[in-house]
Amino acid sequence: MTNRGNFSGRLGFILAAAGSAVGLGNIWRFPYLAGQNGGAAFLLIYLLCIFLLCFPVMVGEIAIGRKVGSDAYGSYYKLGGRSWGFLGLFGILAGIFILSFYNVVAGWAFGYFLEISFGDLLNHPDFGGFFGAYVNDISDNLWFSLGFMVFTALIVSQGVQKGIEAANKIMMPSLYLILIGLIIYSLTLPNAMAGVKFYLIPELSEIKAQTVFDALRQAFFSLSLGMGALITYGSYVKKDQNVVSSAAVISIADTSVAFFSGLMIFPLVFSAGQSPTEGPPLVFMILPQIFHDMGPIIGRVVGGSFFLLLCFAALTSTVSLLEVPAAYLVDQKKLPRKGVVWGLALLIFIIGLPSMVSQGMVPFLNKLPFYQGRDFLTFVSDMCDISLTIGGGLMCVFITYKWKIENMNEELSLGNDTYMGSILQKYINFTIQYVCPLLLGILSILVIIDKFFGIDKVFG
Ligand code: PFF
C-alpha cells in the first residue's frame, strides 16, 4: 500500500476541512443572497438547512472517506460496487466544474486586492462601471486567475500535510483575525445598526420558495458537500479521531464565518446608504465605493484587507477542489502527485475560459437563450449547485440501502466511545435515512424547474 499521507491530527484536519468550507461562498455569495432574500429571513432558513440537512450529510461523507481511505470514486466503489462508483465520479466532475468558475471569481478578488492595495482603483469615479470593464478585460482576467491557479497547484502538489495542512494553519487564523477587525470597524460606523437590524430581525413574510432554494444550495456549497471533497479529506483522517465532533466544529466554523461576513457587510452597506439587494456585484461594486469614502489611507488599508481576506478564503477552498480529482488520479491510476496536480490545474483553467469570457466579452455566452438569458458562469455555477444537493441526497440513499446505517455507526464509534446509543446517533440516523433523501430529492427537482422555467411561471 502506498503512503497516501495523513493529516497530522485533529486540528490539522479540522482546519483544512473548515478551510475548504470557508470560501468565496461565505464572504461573496452568502451576503448577497441574504441581501436579496430579506436578510434575517434568509439567515433563519439557512441555519435550519445546516442543522437538518448539511450536518448529517457531512458526517456521512467523512465516515465513508475514513472507512475506505480512498478518493471519492474509490470509496464508493469499494463499499458499493461499480455502479455506486459512478456517484463518486459524478462528484469529481462537479468539483472540476466548480473549480473552473470559482477560479475566475477568485481571480477578480486577487486583482481587486492588488489594485486597491497598490494601484488606484479607489480613485475611480464609477465603481459599477469599473467592475463591468474589469470583468471584460481579458488580459487582467487571464493573468489573475492563472496566478490563482498556480498558487493552488503549488500548495496541492506539496501533499496533504506539507501543502494543504500547512497552508491552512497560516491562512485560516489570519482570515479570522482580518474578519474580526473588519466587523469591529463596520459596527462603529454611523447607521450601522440599521444593517444589523435588517440582518438579525426576521420578517417571516419575506420567506418565499426562492428563499428556501437559495438557502439550501448555498448551505451545501458553503459546507463543500455533495461532491466528495469531504470523502477525500476524510480519507486522510486517522481512526482514533472523533468524526462527529469534528463535523460539528467544521459546520460551526463555516457557519460562523458566513454569519460574521453578513455582520461585517450589512452595517457597511447601510451606513453608506446603499441597497443590500445588489446581487453578485455587491462585494465588487458597493464595497469599493464604501472603501473610497473612508479616505485614501484608511480605504486602502480596510479595502486591501477585505480583498486579502477574500483571497485567503478562496485559496483554502480551491486547494480542496483541486485535491478531489488529484486524489482520484493518484489513488486509482497510480500517477505521480506533482504531474497530476499541474496537469489538472492547466486543464481546469482552460475549462474555466468560457466562464471567464461570459461576462460580456462573448455575447452568446453572456445571454444564454436556453437559460432565461443568464450568463454561462451563472449556468455552470447553478448546475454545480444542483449536482451538490443531488449528490448529497444520493449519498444518504447509498448509506441507507447499500452500505447500511449500522456500518456507518460502527465507523463513527471509532474514536468516539459515547456515540452508540446517544441522542446524536439517533438524530444522525433519522436524518440520513428519512429527512435528507426526501427533502433533498424534492427540493432538487423544484430547483431544476425553477432554474430552467422559473418556479413562479410553472406554479404561479
Ligand atoms: N465551500 C466553498 C465556499 O463556500 O466557497 C466552495 C466549495 C469548496 C465547494 C470545495 C465545494 C468544494 F468541494
PDB file of C-alpha atoms in Angstrom, residues 35-316:
ATOM      1  CA  GLY A  35     -29.383  40.699   0.895  1.00  0.00           C
ATOM      2  CA  GLN A  36     -31.657  39.589  -1.936  1.00  0.00           C
ATOM      3  CA  ASN A  37     -33.751  37.299   0.240  1.00  0.00           C
ATOM      4  CA  GLY A  38     -34.761  39.563   3.095  1.00  0.00           C
ATOM      5  CA  GLY A  39     -31.684  39.353   5.348  1.00  0.00           C
ATOM      6  CA  ALA A  40     -32.747  37.718   8.610  1.00  0.00           C
ATOM      7  CA  ALA A  41     -35.423  35.544   6.949  1.00  0.00           C
ATOM      8  CA  PHE A  42     -32.715  34.003   4.782  1.00  0.00           C
ATOM      9  CA  LEU A  43     -30.402  33.546   7.745  1.00  0.00           C
ATOM     10  CA  LEU A  44     -33.078  31.630   9.599  1.00  0.00           C
ATOM     11  CA  ILE A  45     -33.758  29.156   6.776  1.00  0.00           C
ATOM     12  CA  TYR A  46     -30.052  28.828   6.129  1.00  0.00           C
ATOM     13  CA  LEU A  47     -29.387  27.798   9.728  1.00  0.00           C
ATOM     14  CA  LEU A  48     -32.201  25.276   9.519  1.00  0.00           C
ATOM     15  CA  CYS A  49     -30.666  23.730   6.388  1.00  0.00           C
ATOM     16  CA  ILE A  50     -27.293  23.432   8.084  1.00  0.00           C
ATOM     17  CA  PHE A  51     -28.721  21.737  11.142  1.00  0.00           C
ATOM     18  CA  LEU A  52     -31.237  19.455   9.465  1.00  0.00           C
ATOM     19  CA  LEU A  53     -29.553  18.521   6.198  1.00  0.00           C
ATOM     20  CA  CYS A  54     -25.930  19.568   5.975  1.00  0.00           C
ATOM     21  CA  PHE A  55     -24.529  18.369   9.271  1.00  0.00           C
ATOM     22  CA  PRO A  56     -25.754  14.757   8.798  1.00  0.00           C
ATOM     23  CA  VAL A  57     -24.507  14.678   5.198  1.00  0.00           C
ATOM     24  CA  MET A  58     -21.119  15.936   6.338  1.00  0.00           C
ATOM     25  CA  VAL A  59     -20.858  13.211   8.969  1.00  0.00           C
ATOM     26  CA  GLY A  60     -21.796  10.602   6.351  1.00  0.00           C
ATOM     27  CA  GLU A  61     -19.217  11.841   3.853  1.00  0.00           C
ATOM     28  CA  ILE A  62     -16.349  11.885   6.305  1.00  0.00           C
ATOM     29  CA  ALA A  63     -17.331   8.431   7.572  1.00  0.00           C
ATOM     30  CA  ILE A  64     -17.290   6.969   4.040  1.00  0.00           C
ATOM     31  CA  GLY A  65     -13.901   8.513   3.273  1.00  0.00           C
ATOM     32  CA  ARG A  66     -12.294   7.398   6.503  1.00  0.00           C
ATOM     33  CA  LYS A  67     -13.727   3.887   6.300  1.00  0.00           C
ATOM     34  CA  VAL A  68     -12.106   3.174   2.955  1.00  0.00           C
ATOM     35  CA  GLY A  69      -9.182   5.586   2.977  1.00  0.00           C
ATOM     36  CA  SER A  70      -9.513   6.369  -0.699  1.00  0.00           C
ATOM     37  CA  ASP A  71     -10.641   9.084  -3.109  1.00  0.00           C
ATOM     38  CA  ALA A  72     -14.344   9.761  -3.810  1.00  0.00           C
ATOM     39  CA  TYR A  73     -14.605   7.208  -6.616  1.00  0.00           C
ATOM     40  CA  GLY A  74     -12.574   4.548  -4.824  1.00  0.00           C
ATOM     41  CA  SER A  75     -14.572   4.926  -1.620  1.00  0.00           C
ATOM     42  CA  TYR A  76     -17.970   4.445  -3.251  1.00  0.00           C
ATOM     43  CA  TYR A  77     -16.615   1.694  -5.471  1.00  0.00           C
ATOM     44  CA  LYS A  78     -15.151  -0.291  -2.598  1.00  0.00           C
ATOM     45  CA  LEU A  79     -18.270  -0.077  -0.460  1.00  0.00           C
ATOM     46  CA  GLY A  80     -20.918  -0.284  -3.159  1.00  0.00           C
ATOM     47  CA  GLY A  81     -19.508  -1.664  -6.405  1.00  0.00           C
ATOM     48  CA  ARG A  82     -19.069  -0.154  -9.824  1.00  0.00           C
ATOM     49  CA  SER A  83     -22.461   1.490 -10.194  1.00  0.00           C
ATOM     50  CA  TRP A  84     -22.044   3.437  -6.970  1.00  0.00           C
ATOM     51  CA  GLY A  85     -18.549   4.321  -8.080  1.00  0.00           C
ATOM     52  CA  PHE A  86     -20.234   6.490 -10.678  1.00  0.00           C
ATOM     53  CA  LEU A  87     -21.619   8.650  -7.904  1.00  0.00           C
ATOM     54  CA  GLY A  88     -18.032   9.309  -6.876  1.00  0.00           C
ATOM     55  CA  LEU A  89     -17.108  10.172 -10.462  1.00  0.00           C
ATOM     56  CA  PHE A  90     -20.104  12.469 -10.737  1.00  0.00           C
ATOM     57  CA  GLY A  91     -18.837  14.340  -7.656  1.00  0.00           C
ATOM     58  CA  ILE A  92     -15.305  14.549  -9.015  1.00  0.00           C
ATOM     59  CA  LEU A  93     -16.669  16.031 -12.228  1.00  0.00           C
ATOM     60  CA  ALA A  94     -18.749  18.532 -10.271  1.00  0.00           C
ATOM     61  CA  GLY A  95     -15.599  19.529  -8.372  1.00  0.00           C
ATOM     62  CA  ILE A  96     -13.759  20.143 -11.641  1.00  0.00           C
ATOM     63  CA  PHE A  97     -16.530  22.407 -12.908  1.00  0.00           C
ATOM     64  CA  ILE A  98     -16.862  24.270  -9.613  1.00  0.00           C
ATOM     65  CA  LEU A  99     -13.145  24.985  -9.647  1.00  0.00           C
ATOM     66  CA  SER A 100     -13.349  26.147 -13.273  1.00  0.00           C
ATOM     67  CA  PHE A 101     -15.648  29.086 -12.497  1.00  0.00           C
ATOM     68  CA  TYR A 102     -14.577  29.566  -8.888  1.00  0.00           C
ATOM     69  CA  ASN A 103     -11.067  30.306 -10.041  1.00  0.00           C
ATOM     70  CA  VAL A 104     -12.395  33.067 -12.297  1.00  0.00           C
ATOM     71  CA  VAL A 105     -14.112  34.825  -9.387  1.00  0.00           C
ATOM     72  CA  ALA A 106     -11.055  34.228  -7.198  1.00  0.00           C
ATOM     73  CA  GLY A 107      -9.043  35.947  -9.938  1.00  0.00           C
ATOM     74  CA  TRP A 108     -11.315  39.007  -9.649  1.00  0.00           C
ATOM     75  CA  ALA A 109     -10.730  39.071  -5.898  1.00  0.00           C
ATOM     76  CA  PHE A 110      -6.977  38.761  -6.384  1.00  0.00           C
ATOM     77  CA  GLY A 111      -6.998  41.574  -8.935  1.00  0.00           C
ATOM     78  CA  TYR A 112      -9.066  43.795  -6.649  1.00  0.00           C
ATOM     79  CA  PHE A 113      -6.684  43.132  -3.776  1.00  0.00           C
ATOM     80  CA  LEU A 114      -3.721  44.239  -5.873  1.00  0.00           C
ATOM     81  CA  GLU A 115      -5.499  47.212  -7.467  1.00  0.00           C
ATOM     82  CA  ILE A 116      -6.825  48.546  -4.169  1.00  0.00           C
ATOM     83  CA  SER A 117      -3.667  47.991  -2.122  1.00  0.00           C
ATOM     84  CA  PHE A 118      -1.100  49.050  -4.702  1.00  0.00           C
ATOM     85  CA  GLY A 119      -2.996  50.613  -7.588  1.00  0.00           C
ATOM     86  CA  ASP A 120      -5.518  53.436  -7.869  1.00  0.00           C
ATOM     87  CA  LEU A 121      -8.805  51.554  -8.037  1.00  0.00           C
ATOM     88  CA  LEU A 122     -10.270  53.581  -5.188  1.00  0.00           C
ATOM     89  CA  ASN A 123      -9.801  56.840  -7.104  1.00  0.00           C
ATOM     90  CA  HIS A 124     -12.125  55.643  -9.825  1.00  0.00           C
ATOM     91  CA  PRO A 125     -15.255  57.788 -10.232  1.00  0.00           C
ATOM     92  CA  ASP A 126     -17.664  54.922 -11.015  1.00  0.00           C
ATOM     93  CA  PHE A 127     -17.207  51.552  -9.346  1.00  0.00           C
ATOM     94  CA  GLY A 128     -20.086  49.882 -11.178  1.00  0.00           C
ATOM     95  CA  GLY A 129     -18.522  50.880 -14.473  1.00  0.00           C
ATOM     96  CA  PHE A 130     -15.113  49.793 -13.239  1.00  0.00           C
ATOM     97  CA  PHE A 131     -16.344  46.321 -12.355  1.00  0.00           C
ATOM     98  CA  GLY A 132     -18.123  45.962 -15.695  1.00  0.00           C
ATOM     99  CA  ALA A 133     -14.959  46.937 -17.550  1.00  0.00           C
ATOM    100  CA  TYR A 134     -12.804  44.814 -15.264  1.00  0.00           C
ATOM    101  CA  VAL A 135     -14.606  41.520 -15.867  1.00  0.00           C
ATOM    102  CA  ASN A 136     -14.401  42.257 -19.568  1.00  0.00           C
ATOM    103  CA  ASP A 137     -10.685  42.860 -19.649  1.00  0.00           C
ATOM    104  CA  ILE A 138      -9.330  39.586 -20.938  1.00  0.00           C
ATOM    105  CA  SER A 139      -5.688  40.182 -20.096  1.00  0.00           C
ATOM    106  CA  ASP A 140      -6.263  41.099 -16.422  1.00  0.00           C
ATOM    107  CA  ASN A 141      -8.637  38.194 -16.052  1.00  0.00           C
ATOM    108  CA  LEU A 142      -6.260  35.740 -17.641  1.00  0.00           C
ATOM    109  CA  TRP A 143      -3.293  36.726 -15.552  1.00  0.00           C
ATOM    110  CA  PHE A 144      -5.017  36.980 -12.212  1.00  0.00           C
ATOM    111  CA  SER A 145      -6.908  33.737 -12.476  1.00  0.00           C
ATOM    112  CA  LEU A 146      -3.886  31.961 -13.892  1.00  0.00           C
ATOM    113  CA  GLY A 147      -1.909  33.303 -10.918  1.00  0.00           C
ATOM    114  CA  PHE A 148      -4.539  31.997  -8.571  1.00  0.00           C
ATOM    115  CA  MET A 149      -4.488  28.556 -10.128  1.00  0.00           C
ATOM    116  CA  VAL A 150      -0.703  28.458  -9.837  1.00  0.00           C
ATOM    117  CA  PHE A 151      -0.909  29.247  -6.090  1.00  0.00           C
ATOM    118  CA  THR A 152      -3.465  26.480  -5.705  1.00  0.00           C
ATOM    119  CA  ALA A 153      -1.393  23.931  -7.583  1.00  0.00           C
ATOM    120  CA  LEU A 154       1.754  24.879  -5.660  1.00  0.00           C
ATOM    121  CA  ILE A 155       0.033  24.056  -2.381  1.00  0.00           C
ATOM    122  CA  VAL A 156      -1.685  20.859  -3.513  1.00  0.00           C
ATOM    123  CA  SER A 157       1.441  19.499  -5.174  1.00  0.00           C
ATOM    124  CA  GLN A 158       3.199  19.597  -1.781  1.00  0.00           C
ATOM    125  CA  GLY A 159       0.860  16.923  -0.468  1.00  0.00           C
ATOM    126  CA  VAL A 160      -1.595  16.676   2.387  1.00  0.00           C
ATOM    127  CA  GLN A 161       0.491  17.624   5.408  1.00  0.00           C
ATOM    128  CA  LYS A 162       3.219  19.841   3.996  1.00  0.00           C
ATOM    129  CA  GLY A 163       0.948  21.565   1.498  1.00  0.00           C
ATOM    130  CA  ILE A 164      -2.730  21.624   2.364  1.00  0.00           C
ATOM    131  CA  GLU A 165      -2.479  21.418   6.139  1.00  0.00           C
ATOM    132  CA  ALA A 166       0.433  23.842   6.494  1.00  0.00           C
ATOM    133  CA  ALA A 167      -1.201  26.472   4.264  1.00  0.00           C
ATOM    134  CA  ASN A 168      -4.472  26.252   6.157  1.00  0.00           C
ATOM    135  CA  LYS A 169      -2.730  26.598   9.509  1.00  0.00           C
ATOM    136  CA  ILE A 170      -1.489  30.014   8.425  1.00  0.00           C
ATOM    137  CA  MET A 171      -4.409  31.242   6.341  1.00  0.00           C
ATOM    138  CA  MET A 172      -7.356  30.241   8.499  1.00  0.00           C
ATOM    139  CA  PRO A 173      -6.305  32.101  11.676  1.00  0.00           C
ATOM    140  CA  SER A 174      -5.301  35.129   9.555  1.00  0.00           C
ATOM    141  CA  LEU A 175      -8.716  35.078   7.955  1.00  0.00           C
ATOM    142  CA  TYR A 176     -10.483  35.125  11.314  1.00  0.00           C
ATOM    143  CA  LEU A 177      -8.303  37.988  12.540  1.00  0.00           C
ATOM    144  CA  ILE A 178      -8.965  40.145   9.471  1.00  0.00           C
ATOM    145  CA  LEU A 179     -12.678  39.391   9.669  1.00  0.00           C
ATOM    146  CA  ILE A 180     -12.947  40.351  13.336  1.00  0.00           C
ATOM    147  CA  GLY A 181     -11.041  43.572  12.699  1.00  0.00           C
ATOM    148  CA  LEU A 182     -13.382  44.497   9.860  1.00  0.00           C
ATOM    149  CA  ILE A 183     -16.512  43.738  11.901  1.00  0.00           C
ATOM    150  CA  ILE A 184     -15.379  45.962  14.756  1.00  0.00           C
ATOM    151  CA  TYR A 185     -14.700  48.741  12.290  1.00  0.00           C
ATOM    152  CA  SER A 186     -18.016  48.425  10.460  1.00  0.00           C
ATOM    153  CA  LEU A 187     -20.068  48.321  13.658  1.00  0.00           C
ATOM    154  CA  THR A 188     -18.688  51.670  14.735  1.00  0.00           C
ATOM    155  CA  LEU A 189     -19.948  53.462  11.608  1.00  0.00           C
ATOM    156  CA  PRO A 190     -23.000  55.743  11.691  1.00  0.00           C
ATOM    157  CA  ASN A 191     -26.271  53.970  10.926  1.00  0.00           C
ATOM    158  CA  ALA A 192     -24.569  50.585  11.311  1.00  0.00           C
ATOM    159  CA  MET A 193     -27.468  49.418  13.470  1.00  0.00           C
ATOM    160  CA  ALA A 194     -29.920  49.633  10.550  1.00  0.00           C
ATOM    161  CA  GLY A 195     -27.795  46.992   8.841  1.00  0.00           C
ATOM    162  CA  VAL A 196     -27.698  44.856  11.976  1.00  0.00           C
ATOM    163  CA  LYS A 197     -31.472  45.052  12.244  1.00  0.00           C
ATOM    164  CA  PHE A 198     -32.004  44.064   8.619  1.00  0.00           C
ATOM    165  CA  TYR A 199     -29.716  41.116   9.182  1.00  0.00           C
ATOM    166  CA  LEU A 200     -30.903  39.861  12.548  1.00  0.00           C
ATOM    167  CA  ILE A 201     -34.598  40.572  12.982  1.00  0.00           C
ATOM    168  CA  PRO A 202     -36.531  38.230  10.703  1.00  0.00           C
ATOM    169  CA  GLU A 203     -39.576  39.334   8.765  1.00  0.00           C
ATOM    170  CA  LEU A 204     -41.314  35.995   8.312  1.00  0.00           C
ATOM    171  CA  SER A 205     -43.397  37.270   5.408  1.00  0.00           C
ATOM    172  CA  GLU A 206     -40.117  37.538   3.469  1.00  0.00           C
ATOM    173  CA  ILE A 207     -39.800  33.745   3.328  1.00  0.00           C
ATOM    174  CA  LYS A 208     -40.655  32.559  -0.177  1.00  0.00           C
ATOM    175  CA  ALA A 209     -39.892  29.445  -2.221  1.00  0.00           C
ATOM    176  CA  GLN A 210     -36.864  31.282  -3.597  1.00  0.00           C
ATOM    177  CA  THR A 211     -35.566  31.894  -0.081  1.00  0.00           C
ATOM    178  CA  VAL A 212     -35.627  28.174   0.651  1.00  0.00           C
ATOM    179  CA  PHE A 213     -33.980  27.225  -2.666  1.00  0.00           C
ATOM    180  CA  ASP A 214     -31.246  29.781  -2.292  1.00  0.00           C
ATOM    181  CA  ALA A 215     -30.587  28.928   1.344  1.00  0.00           C
ATOM    182  CA  LEU A 216     -30.368  25.214   0.593  1.00  0.00           C
ATOM    183  CA  ARG A 217     -27.978  25.437  -2.343  1.00  0.00           C
ATOM    184  CA  GLN A 218     -25.899  27.986  -0.509  1.00  0.00           C
ATOM    185  CA  ALA A 219     -25.657  25.753   2.570  1.00  0.00           C
ATOM    186  CA  PHE A 220     -24.443  22.775   0.501  1.00  0.00           C
ATOM    187  CA  PHE A 221     -21.999  24.855  -1.469  1.00  0.00           C
ATOM    188  CA  SER A 222     -20.709  26.579   1.613  1.00  0.00           C
ATOM    189  CA  LEU A 223     -20.019  23.365   3.503  1.00  0.00           C
ATOM    190  CA  SER A 224     -18.387  21.797   0.400  1.00  0.00           C
ATOM    191  CA  LEU A 225     -20.859  18.918   0.484  1.00  0.00           C
ATOM    192  CA  GLY A 226     -22.247  16.534  -2.088  1.00  0.00           C
ATOM    193  CA  MET A 227     -19.229  16.121  -4.369  1.00  0.00           C
ATOM    194  CA  GLY A 228     -16.738  14.107  -2.398  1.00  0.00           C
ATOM    195  CA  ALA A 229     -14.467  16.845  -1.034  1.00  0.00           C
ATOM    196  CA  LEU A 230     -15.092  15.627   2.485  1.00  0.00           C
ATOM    197  CA  ILE A 231     -14.880  11.984   1.444  1.00  0.00           C
ATOM    198  CA  THR A 232     -11.426  12.814   0.126  1.00  0.00           C
ATOM    199  CA  TYR A 233     -10.362  14.824   3.196  1.00  0.00           C
ATOM    200  CA  GLY A 234     -11.982  12.188   5.430  1.00  0.00           C
ATOM    201  CA  SER A 235      -9.769   9.556   3.827  1.00  0.00           C
ATOM    202  CA  TYR A 236      -6.750  11.243   5.414  1.00  0.00           C
ATOM    203  CA  VAL A 237      -8.224  11.157   8.936  1.00  0.00           C
ATOM    204  CA  LYS A 238      -6.866   8.684  11.452  1.00  0.00           C
ATOM    205  CA  LYS A 239      -9.100   6.087  13.057  1.00  0.00           C
ATOM    206  CA  ASP A 240      -8.728   7.370  16.611  1.00  0.00           C
ATOM    207  CA  GLN A 241     -10.407  10.678  15.818  1.00  0.00           C
ATOM    208  CA  ASN A 242     -13.942  11.674  16.598  1.00  0.00           C
ATOM    209  CA  VAL A 243     -15.656  12.296  13.260  1.00  0.00           C
ATOM    210  CA  VAL A 244     -18.954  13.548  14.654  1.00  0.00           C
ATOM    211  CA  SER A 245     -17.464  16.229  16.852  1.00  0.00           C
ATOM    212  CA  SER A 246     -15.062  17.269  14.085  1.00  0.00           C
ATOM    213  CA  ALA A 247     -18.010  17.664  11.701  1.00  0.00           C
ATOM    214  CA  ALA A 248     -19.777  19.789  14.295  1.00  0.00           C
ATOM    215  CA  VAL A 249     -16.750  22.048  14.698  1.00  0.00           C
ATOM    216  CA  ILE A 250     -16.333  22.380  10.908  1.00  0.00           C
ATOM    217  CA  SER A 251     -20.019  23.240  10.447  1.00  0.00           C
ATOM    218  CA  ILE A 252     -19.898  25.814  13.212  1.00  0.00           C
ATOM    219  CA  ALA A 253     -16.655  27.328  11.917  1.00  0.00           C
ATOM    220  CA  ASP A 254     -18.075  27.705   8.414  1.00  0.00           C
ATOM    221  CA  THR A 255     -21.442  28.993   9.525  1.00  0.00           C
ATOM    222  CA  SER A 256     -19.842  31.498  11.845  1.00  0.00           C
ATOM    223  CA  VAL A 257     -17.731  32.948   9.021  1.00  0.00           C
ATOM    224  CA  ALA A 258     -20.839  33.310   6.840  1.00  0.00           C
ATOM    225  CA  PHE A 259     -22.701  34.863   9.749  1.00  0.00           C
ATOM    226  CA  PHE A 260     -19.851  37.241  10.542  1.00  0.00           C
ATOM    227  CA  SER A 261     -19.458  38.227   6.896  1.00  0.00           C
ATOM    228  CA  GLY A 262     -23.047  39.419   6.981  1.00  0.00           C
ATOM    229  CA  LEU A 263     -22.362  41.210  10.212  1.00  0.00           C
ATOM    230  CA  MET A 264     -19.462  42.975   8.560  1.00  0.00           C
ATOM    231  CA  ILE A 265     -21.094  43.791   5.218  1.00  0.00           C
ATOM    232  CA  PHE A 266     -24.641  44.929   6.095  1.00  0.00           C
ATOM    233  CA  PRO A 267     -23.560  47.668   8.519  1.00  0.00           C
ATOM    234  CA  LEU A 268     -21.108  48.884   5.851  1.00  0.00           C
ATOM    235  CA  VAL A 269     -23.817  48.864   3.190  1.00  0.00           C
ATOM    236  CA  PHE A 270     -26.457  50.562   5.323  1.00  0.00           C
ATOM    237  CA  SER A 271     -24.112  53.153   6.750  1.00  0.00           C
ATOM    238  CA  ALA A 272     -23.228  54.154   3.199  1.00  0.00           C
ATOM    239  CA  GLY A 273     -26.940  54.409   2.332  1.00  0.00           C
ATOM    240  CA  GLN A 274     -26.637  51.642  -0.270  1.00  0.00           C
ATOM    241  CA  SER A 275     -29.063  48.851  -1.134  1.00  0.00           C
ATOM    242  CA  PRO A 276     -28.311  45.299   0.060  1.00  0.00           C
ATOM    243  CA  THR A 277     -30.128  43.722  -2.892  1.00  0.00           C
ATOM    244  CA  GLU A 278     -27.417  44.335  -5.463  1.00  0.00           C
ATOM    245  CA  GLY A 279     -26.727  40.622  -6.132  1.00  0.00           C
ATOM    246  CA  PRO A 280     -23.383  39.175  -7.261  1.00  0.00           C
ATOM    247  CA  PRO A 281     -21.635  42.542  -7.681  1.00  0.00           C
ATOM    248  CA  LEU A 282     -22.392  43.553  -4.058  1.00  0.00           C
ATOM    249  CA  VAL A 283     -18.858  42.916  -2.890  1.00  0.00           C
ATOM    250  CA  PHE A 284     -17.180  44.230  -6.039  1.00  0.00           C
ATOM    251  CA  MET A 285     -19.253  47.342  -6.712  1.00  0.00           C
ATOM    252  CA  ILE A 286     -20.712  48.545  -3.442  1.00  0.00           C
ATOM    253  CA  LEU A 287     -17.821  47.850  -1.112  1.00  0.00           C
ATOM    254  CA  PRO A 288     -15.167  49.737  -3.142  1.00  0.00           C
ATOM    255  CA  GLN A 289     -17.435  52.786  -3.044  1.00  0.00           C
ATOM    256  CA  ILE A 290     -17.550  52.462   0.723  1.00  0.00           C
ATOM    257  CA  PHE A 291     -13.782  51.986   0.963  1.00  0.00           C
ATOM    258  CA  HIS A 292     -13.358  55.048  -1.230  1.00  0.00           C
ATOM    259  CA  ASP A 293     -15.491  57.124   1.142  1.00  0.00           C
ATOM    260  CA  MET A 294     -13.218  56.163   4.023  1.00  0.00           C
ATOM    261  CA  GLY A 295     -10.440  58.338   2.608  1.00  0.00           C
ATOM    262  CA  PRO A 296      -7.267  57.423   0.735  1.00  0.00           C
ATOM    263  CA  ILE A 297      -5.293  55.751   3.520  1.00  0.00           C
ATOM    264  CA  ILE A 298      -7.941  54.036   5.639  1.00  0.00           C
ATOM    265  CA  GLY A 299      -9.774  52.964   2.485  1.00  0.00           C
ATOM    266  CA  ARG A 300      -6.642  51.343   1.111  1.00  0.00           C
ATOM    267  CA  VAL A 301      -5.943  49.503   4.359  1.00  0.00           C
ATOM    268  CA  VAL A 302      -9.503  48.351   5.068  1.00  0.00           C
ATOM    269  CA  GLY A 303     -10.305  47.602   1.423  1.00  0.00           C
ATOM    270  CA  GLY A 304      -6.989  45.834   0.850  1.00  0.00           C
ATOM    271  CA  SER A 305      -7.547  43.737   3.989  1.00  0.00           C
ATOM    272  CA  PHE A 306     -11.015  42.816   2.867  1.00  0.00           C
ATOM    273  CA  PHE A 307      -9.899  41.531  -0.524  1.00  0.00           C
ATOM    274  CA  LEU A 308      -6.899  39.777   1.010  1.00  0.00           C
ATOM    275  CA  LEU A 309      -9.379  38.023   3.280  1.00  0.00           C
ATOM    276  CA  LEU A 310     -11.388  37.006   0.251  1.00  0.00           C
ATOM    277  CA  CYS A 311      -8.255  35.625  -1.452  1.00  0.00           C
ATOM    278  CA  PHE A 312      -7.245  33.564   1.591  1.00  0.00           C
ATOM    279  CA  ALA A 313     -10.740  32.180   1.885  1.00  0.00           C
ATOM    280  CA  ALA A 314     -10.846  31.327  -1.806  1.00  0.00           C
ATOM    281  CA  LEU A 315      -7.424  29.696  -1.799  1.00  0.00           C
ATOM    282  CA  THR A 316      -8.192  27.269   1.031  1.00  0.00           C
TER     283      THR A 316
END
